Coordinates of C-alpha atoms in Angstrom, one line a residue:
X1 CA 5.1 8.9 -23.2
X2 CA 6.6 7.7 -26.2
X3 CA 8.3 10.4 -28.8
X4 CA 8.1 9.5 -32.3
X5 CA 8.6 11.2 -35.5
X6 CA 5.7 12.4 -38.0
X7 CA 6.5 11.9 -41.7
X8 CA 3.5 13.7 -43.8
X9 CA 3.2 13.1 -47.6
X10 CA 2.7 16.1 -50.5
X11 CA 2.6 13.4 -53.9
X12 CA 2.7 16.8 -56.4
X13 CA 5.2 18.3 -58.1
X14 CA 5.7 20.5 -60.9
X15 CA 7.7 18.2 -62.9
X16 CA 8.5 14.6 -62.7
X17 CA 12.5 13.9 -63.0
X18 CA 13.9 11.4 -65.0
X19 CA 15.4 9.3 -62.2
X20 CA 12.5 9.9 -59.6
X21 CA 10.1 6.7 -58.7
X22 CA 8.5 8.7 -55.9
X23 CA 5.1 9.0 -55.0
X24 CA 4.8 12.5 -57.0
X25 CA 2.4 14.0 -59.8
X26 CA 2.2 16.3 -62.3
X27 CA -0.6 18.2 -63.7
X28 CA -3.4 16.9 -61.1
X29 CA -3.7 20.4 -59.1
X30 CA -7.4 19.4 -59.3
X31 CA -6.7 16.7 -56.6
X32 CA -4.9 19.2 -54.6
X33 CA -8.1 20.3 -52.5
X34 CA -9.7 16.9 -52.1
X35 CA -5.7 15.4 -51.0
X36 CA -6.1 17.7 -48.6
X37 CA -9.6 17.1 -47.0
X38 CA -8.6 13.5 -47.0
X39 CA -5.2 14.1 -44.8
X40 CA -6.9 16.0 -42.2
X41 CA -9.3 13.3 -42.1
X42 CA -6.6 10.5 -42.1
X43 CA -4.8 12.5 -39.3
X44 CA -8.2 12.8 -37.2
X45 CA -8.2 8.6 -37.5
X46 CA -5.6 8.1 -35.7
X47 CA -6.9 10.6 -32.6
X48 CA -7.7 7.5 -30.2
X49 CA -5.1 5.1 -31.8
X50 CA -2.2 7.0 -30.7
X51 CA -0.8 8.3 -27.0
X52 CA 2.6 9.4 -28.0
X53 CA 4.5 12.8 -28.3
X54 CA 5.5 14.1 -31.6
X55 CA 9.4 15.3 -31.3
X56 CA 10.4 15.5 -35.2
X57 CA 8.6 16.5 -38.3
X58 CA 9.4 16.0 -42.1
X59 CA 6.9 17.2 -44.8
X60 CA 8.2 15.4 -47.9
X61 CA 6.9 14.8 -51.5
X62 CA 6.7 15.5 -54.5
X63 CA 7.1 18.8 -54.0
X64 CA 5.9 20.1 -50.3
X65 CA 6.6 23.7 -50.8
X66 CA 4.4 23.5 -55.1
X67 CA 1.3 23.4 -52.8
X68 CA -0.2 27.1 -51.7
X69 CA 1.1 27.4 -48.1
X70 CA -2.2 27.6 -46.2
X71 CA -2.8 23.6 -47.0
X72 CA 0.4 23.4 -45.0
X73 CA -1.0 25.4 -42.5
X74 CA -4.3 23.5 -42.5
X75 CA -2.6 20.1 -41.8
X76 CA -0.3 21.3 -39.2
X77 CA -3.5 22.8 -37.2
X78 CA -5.2 19.6 -37.8
X79 CA -2.2 17.3 -36.4
X80 CA -1.5 20.1 -33.3
X81 CA -5.7 19.2 -32.8
X82 CA -5.4 16.0 -32.2
X83 CA -1.8 15.3 -31.2
X84 CA 0.8 16.0 -28.8
X85 CA 3.3 18.1 -30.8
X86 CA 6.9 19.4 -29.4
X87 CA 9.3 19.3 -32.3
X88 CA 13.2 19.3 -31.9
X89 CA 13.4 19.5 -35.6
X90 CA 10.8 20.5 -38.0
X91 CA 11.7 19.9 -41.7
X92 CA 9.9 20.8 -45.5
X93 CA 11.6 19.7 -48.3
X94 CA 11.7 22.3 -50.9
X95 CA 12.2 22.8 -54.7
X96 CA 14.3 25.6 -56.3
X97 CA 11.8 27.7 -58.8
X98 CA 8.8 26.6 -55.9
X99 CA 9.0 28.8 -53.1
X100 CA 8.5 32.5 -52.6
X101 CA 8.9 35.1 -49.7
X102 CA 5.4 34.2 -48.8
X103 CA 5.6 30.3 -48.5
X104 CA 8.6 30.9 -46.4
X105 CA 7.2 33.2 -44.2
X106 CA 4.2 30.9 -43.6
X107 CA 7.2 28.1 -42.6
X108 CA 8.7 29.9 -40.4
X109 CA 5.2 30.9 -38.4
X110 CA 4.6 27.4 -38.4
X111 CA 7.6 26.2 -36.3
X112 CA 9.6 24.7 -39.6
X113 CA 13.2 25.7 -38.5
X114 CA 14.8 23.1 -41.3
X115 CA 14.2 23.5 -45.2
X116 CA 16.0 20.3 -47.6
X117 CA 16.3 22.0 -50.9
X118 CA 16.5 19.5 -53.9
X119 CA 19.4 21.4 -55.5
X120 CA 20.6 18.1 -57.0
X121 CA 23.1 20.0 -59.5
X122 CA 24.5 23.0 -59.7
X123 CA 25.6 22.0 -63.2
X124 CA 23.1 23.3 -65.7
X125 CA 23.2 21.1 -68.7
X126 CA 23.8 18.3 -65.8
X127 CA 20.1 20.0 -64.5
X128 CA 18.0 20.1 -68.0
X129 CA 19.7 16.5 -68.7
X130 CA 17.9 14.6 -65.5
X131 CA 14.3 16.6 -66.1
X132 CA 14.8 19.7 -63.4
X133 CA 13.0 23.2 -63.9
X134 CA 15.3 25.3 -62.5
X135 CA 18.8 26.0 -63.3
X136 CA 22.1 26.5 -60.9
X137 CA 21.1 30.7 -60.9
X138 CA 17.7 30.0 -59.5
X139 CA 18.6 27.6 -56.9
X140 CA 21.2 30.1 -55.8
X141 CA 18.6 32.6 -55.6
X142 CA 16.1 30.9 -53.8
X143 CA 19.2 29.8 -51.2
X144 CA 19.7 33.5 -50.6
X145 CA 16.2 34.5 -50.0
X146 CA 16.2 31.6 -47.8
X147 CA 18.9 32.5 -45.4
X148 CA 17.6 36.6 -45.7
X149 CA 14.0 34.7 -43.9
X150 CA 15.8 34.0 -41.2
X151 CA 16.4 29.9 -41.8
X152 CA 19.7 29.1 -40.3
X153 CA 19.4 25.0 -40.3
X154 CA 19.4 24.4 -44.5
X155 CA 19.9 21.1 -46.5
X156 CA 20.7 20.7 -49.7
X157 CA 20.6 17.2 -51.4
X158 CA 22.7 16.3 -54.7
X159 CA 23.5 14.1 -56.5
X160 CA 26.1 11.8 -57.7
X161 CA 26.8 9.3 -61.3
X162 CA 24.1 11.6 -63.0
X163 CA 24.1 11.7 -67.2
X164 CA 27.4 13.8 -68.1
X165 CA 28.4 14.2 -64.5
X166 CA 32.5 14.3 -64.5
X167 CA 35.0 15.5 -61.7
X168 CA 35.0 19.1 -63.1
X169 CA 31.3 19.1 -62.7
X170 CA 31.4 17.6 -58.9
X171 CA 34.3 20.3 -58.4
X172 CA 31.9 22.8 -59.4
X173 CA 29.4 21.8 -57.0
X174 CA 32.1 21.8 -54.3
X175 CA 33.4 25.0 -54.9
X176 CA 29.8 26.5 -54.6
X177 CA 29.5 24.2 -51.7
X178 CA 32.1 26.4 -49.6
X179 CA 30.8 29.3 -50.7
X180 CA 27.1 29.0 -49.7
X181 CA 27.8 26.7 -46.6
X182 CA 24.9 24.9 -45.4
X183 CA 24.2 23.0 -42.0
X184 CA 23.5 19.8 -43.7
X185 CA 24.3 18.0 -47.1
X186 CA 23.1 14.3 -48.6
X187 CA 25.2 13.5 -51.6
X188 CA 23.1 10.8 -53.2
X189 CA 24.6 7.9 -55.9
X190 CA 21.6 7.6 -58.6
X191 CA 19.6 4.6 -58.2
X192 CA 18.2 3.4 -61.6
X193 CA 14.7 2.9 -59.6
X194 CA 12.3 0.9 -61.8
X195 CA 9.2 2.7 -63.2
X196 CA 11.6 5.7 -63.8
X197 CA 12.8 7.4 -67.0
X198 CA 16.3 6.7 -66.7
X199 CA 16.0 3.3 -65.8
X200 CA 13.6 2.2 -69.3
X201 CA 17.1 4.2 -70.9
X202 CA 19.5 2.4 -69.2
X203 CA 17.5 -1.0 -70.4
X204 CA 17.8 0.5 -73.8
X205 CA 21.7 1.2 -73.7
X206 CA 21.0 4.9 -73.8
X207 CA 22.5 6.1 -70.6
X208 CA 25.8 6.8 -70.0
X209 CA 27.5 6.2 -66.2
X210 CA 30.6 6.2 -64.9
X211 CA 32.2 2.9 -64.0
X212 CA 31.8 1.8 -60.5
X213 CA 35.7 2.2 -59.6
X214 CA 35.3 6.1 -61.1
X215 CA 32.2 6.9 -59.1
X216 CA 34.1 5.5 -55.6
X217 CA 37.0 7.7 -56.6
X218 CA 34.9 10.9 -56.9
X219 CA 32.8 10.2 -54.1
X220 CA 36.0 9.7 -52.1
X221 CA 37.2 13.2 -53.0
X222 CA 33.4 14.4 -51.7
X223 CA 34.2 13.0 -48.2
X224 CA 37.5 14.8 -48.1
X225 CA 37.0 18.0 -49.0
X226 CA 33.8 18.2 -47.6
X227 CA 35.3 17.4 -44.3
X228 CA 37.7 20.7 -44.8
X229 CA 34.7 22.8 -44.7
X230 CA 33.2 21.0 -41.9
X231 CA 30.9 18.8 -43.1
X232 CA 31.4 15.5 -41.4
X233 CA 30.2 12.4 -43.0
X234 CA 28.1 10.6 -40.5
X235 CA 25.4 8.6 -42.6
X236 CA 26.8 6.6 -46.3
X237 CA 25.2 9.6 -47.9
X238 CA 24.4 12.1 -45.4
X239 CA 27.0 14.9 -44.0
X240 CA 26.5 17.7 -41.4
X241 CA 28.0 20.6 -39.2
X242 CA 28.6 19.7 -36.1
X243 CA 25.2 19.2 -34.5
X244 CA 23.2 19.5 -37.5
X245 CA 22.9 15.8 -38.0
X246 CA 19.4 14.9 -39.2
X247 CA 17.3 14.0 -35.7
X248 CA 14.5 12.9 -38.1
X249 CA 16.4 10.8 -40.2
X250 CA 18.3 9.2 -37.3
X251 CA 14.6 7.5 -36.1
X252 CA 14.4 5.7 -39.7
X253 CA 17.9 4.8 -39.0
X254 CA 18.2 3.9 -35.2
X255 CA 14.9 1.8 -35.3
X256 CA 12.8 4.3 -33.0
X257 CA 8.9 5.2 -33.8
X258 CA 7.6 7.2 -36.6
X259 CA 3.5 7.6 -37.9
X260 CA 3.2 9.1 -41.6
X261 CA 0.2 10.7 -43.1
X262 CA -0.5 10.7 -46.6
X263 CA 0.2 8.4 -49.9
X264 CA 2.6 6.4 -49.9
X265 CA 3.9 7.1 -46.3
X266 CA 5.6 4.5 -44.2
X267 CA 5.4 4.3 -40.8
X268 CA 6.7 2.1 -37.6
X269 CA 4.8 2.2 -34.2
X270 CA 4.3 -1.3 -31.5
X271 CA 6.8 -3.4 -33.6
X272 CA 4.6 -3.0 -36.6
X273 CA 5.6 -1.1 -39.9
X274 CA 3.0 0.0 -42.6
X275 CA 3.0 1.2 -46.0
X276 CA -0.1 3.4 -47.1
X277 CA -1.3 3.0 -50.7
X278 CA 0.0 5.2 -53.4
X279 CA -3.3 5.3 -55.3
X280 CA -5.7 8.5 -55.3
X281 CA -8.7 6.5 -55.6
X282 CA -7.9 4.1 -53.1
X283 CA -6.2 6.6 -51.1
X284 CA -10.0 8.6 -51.5
X285 CA -12.6 5.4 -50.9
X286 CA -10.6 4.0 -47.8
X287 CA -10.6 7.9 -45.7
X288 CA -14.4 8.0 -47.1
X289 CA -15.2 5.1 -45.4
X290 CA -13.3 6.0 -42.1
X291 CA -10.5 3.0 -42.5
X292 CA -6.7 4.0 -42.6
X293 CA -5.0 4.0 -45.9
X294 CA -2.7 1.4 -44.9
X295 CA -1.6 -0.8 -48.2
X296 CA 0.1 -3.1 -46.1
X297 CA 1.3 -4.1 -42.6
X298 CA 4.2 -6.3 -41.1
X299 CA 4.9 -6.9 -38.0
X300 CA 8.6 -7.2 -37.3
X301 CA 9.8 -9.5 -34.9
X302 CA 12.8 -9.7 -32.7
X303 CA 15.0 -11.5 -35.3
X304 CA 14.2 -8.8 -37.9
X305 CA 14.2 -6.0 -36.1
X306 CA 17.7 -7.2 -35.1
X307 CA 18.9 -7.4 -38.4
X308 CA 17.4 -3.9 -39.6
X309 CA 19.0 -2.5 -36.3
X310 CA 22.4 -4.1 -38.1
X311 CA 21.7 -2.7 -41.4
X312 CA 20.9 0.9 -40.6
X313 CA 23.2 1.1 -37.5
X314 CA 26.1 0.3 -40.3
X315 CA 25.2 3.1 -42.2
X316 CA 26.2 5.8 -39.5
X317 CA 29.8 6.3 -39.1
X318 CA 29.6 5.9 -35.6
X319 CA 28.4 2.2 -36.1
X320 CA 27.5 -0.3 -33.7
X321 CA 27.4 0.6 -29.9
X322 CA 28.1 -2.9 -28.5
X323 CA 26.9 -2.3 -24.4
X324 CA 23.8 -0.8 -26.5
X325 CA 23.5 -4.2 -28.7
X326 CA 24.0 -6.0 -25.9
X327 CA 21.4 -4.1 -23.8
X328 CA 19.1 -4.6 -27.2
X329 CA 19.5 -7.9 -27.6
X330 CA 20.6 -9.9 -25.0
X331 CA 24.0 -11.0 -27.1
X332 CA 27.7 -9.8 -27.9
X333 CA 27.6 -8.6 -30.8
X334 CA 31.4 -9.8 -31.6
X335 CA 30.3 -13.3 -30.4
X336 CA 27.2 -13.8 -31.8
X337 CA 29.2 -12.5 -35.4
X338 CA 32.2 -14.2 -35.4
X339 CA 32.7 -16.3 -37.7
X340 CA 31.6 -13.5 -40.7
X341 CA 34.0 -10.8 -39.1
X342 CA 36.8 -13.0 -39.6
X343 CA 36.3 -13.5 -42.4
X344 CA 36.6 -9.8 -43.1
X345 CA 39.4 -9.0 -40.4
X346 CA 42.0 -9.0 -42.4
X347 CA 40.7 -6.7 -45.6
X348 CA 40.7 -3.5 -42.8
X349 CA 36.6 -3.1 -43.8
X350 CA 36.5 -2.5 -39.4
X351 CA 36.9 -0.2 -36.8
X352 CA 36.4 -2.0 -33.1
X353 CA 36.6 -0.1 -30.0
X354 CA 33.9 0.7 -27.6
X355 CA 31.7 0.1 -31.2
X356 CA 31.8 -2.1 -34.3
X357 CA 32.0 0.4 -37.3
X358 CA 32.6 0.1 -41.1
X359 CA 36.1 1.7 -42.2
X360 CA 35.5 4.0 -45.6
X361 CA 36.4 0.8 -47.0
X362 CA 33.9 -1.0 -45.4
X363 CA 31.7 1.6 -46.0
X364 CA 32.3 1.3 -49.7
X365 CA 31.6 -2.8 -49.9
X366 CA 29.3 -3.2 -47.1
X367 CA 26.5 -5.1 -48.8
X368 CA 30.1 -8.1 -48.8
X369 CA 29.6 -7.9 -45.2
X370 CA 26.0 -7.7 -44.8
X371 CA 25.6 -11.0 -46.5
X372 CA 26.9 -12.8 -44.3
X373 CA 25.2 -12.1 -41.5
X374 CA 21.8 -11.1 -42.7

């Protein structure tokens, strides 16, 4: 039986952050009951379509911890009722200011063994500037609460190149990280997503961000300082202590199968990628017609799969295992892409042994190489 990941989307938030273009909505509490009911119907619709074992679960959003924990319990009861579930890793996203002891204890009872906390920054001025509804003190209080309940696998999301951010602010973040010692850390650079408030401000010239060289310089310092405390970079934006690399995320990066439930969820099963609708009304209409709420789907042919495999594997510091590539695609990576590799061989872009992987310089400028081969 094939082992797949499972993503569940909860589209509700207390507040929409200024950088966000995710499928997340505030002030729609009246929709929660109906959404969860439809989500359970969607799970049931897959019962005769799937013969898989779910070995990782990720509940994301939105802010899953925003809704009452009994909804999470209902969703998980439904998944376990209709699908074989044996998760190695079971994550729920939480935001500071949205959790309490009762919620966390319910999560533990459900088998959740990993908390991903959206901290973004420990600088109160920056948190205010990006539209977060928590402070550094609230984040630290909630981290202590998470630990006190017994979670020993905690990941934080932090962001780089936020308005007003400088090296002093980053050093403060790093000092706090040293003290609280998370098992995993995602440190993403700001992306100006179309539809976000920040993108609109940037288009008007009202958003002051770092220049590219400064951002790279600061990120290199982050990489070095995290390594000194045992948080090693294993993917472009992800760091972990040994043994705490995200099992679920690797399913995305390594082209393994994963199912998705809920609005905006994206799944990949039997060489088909699909995206669910982001619209409440469309989601409700399709579910109540006993139709899967899929907005679009694509057959991933061998050529596309190979291209995606290369892109995702080169995001990981371990790179492309050359024997594995040959086994998967029936060709020698170094031979097939020799022309592109030769263009960069004198620029310190790669390390080549049993694997082909980017150096730190190559990671910084990865698109230059990928454009040549994809």
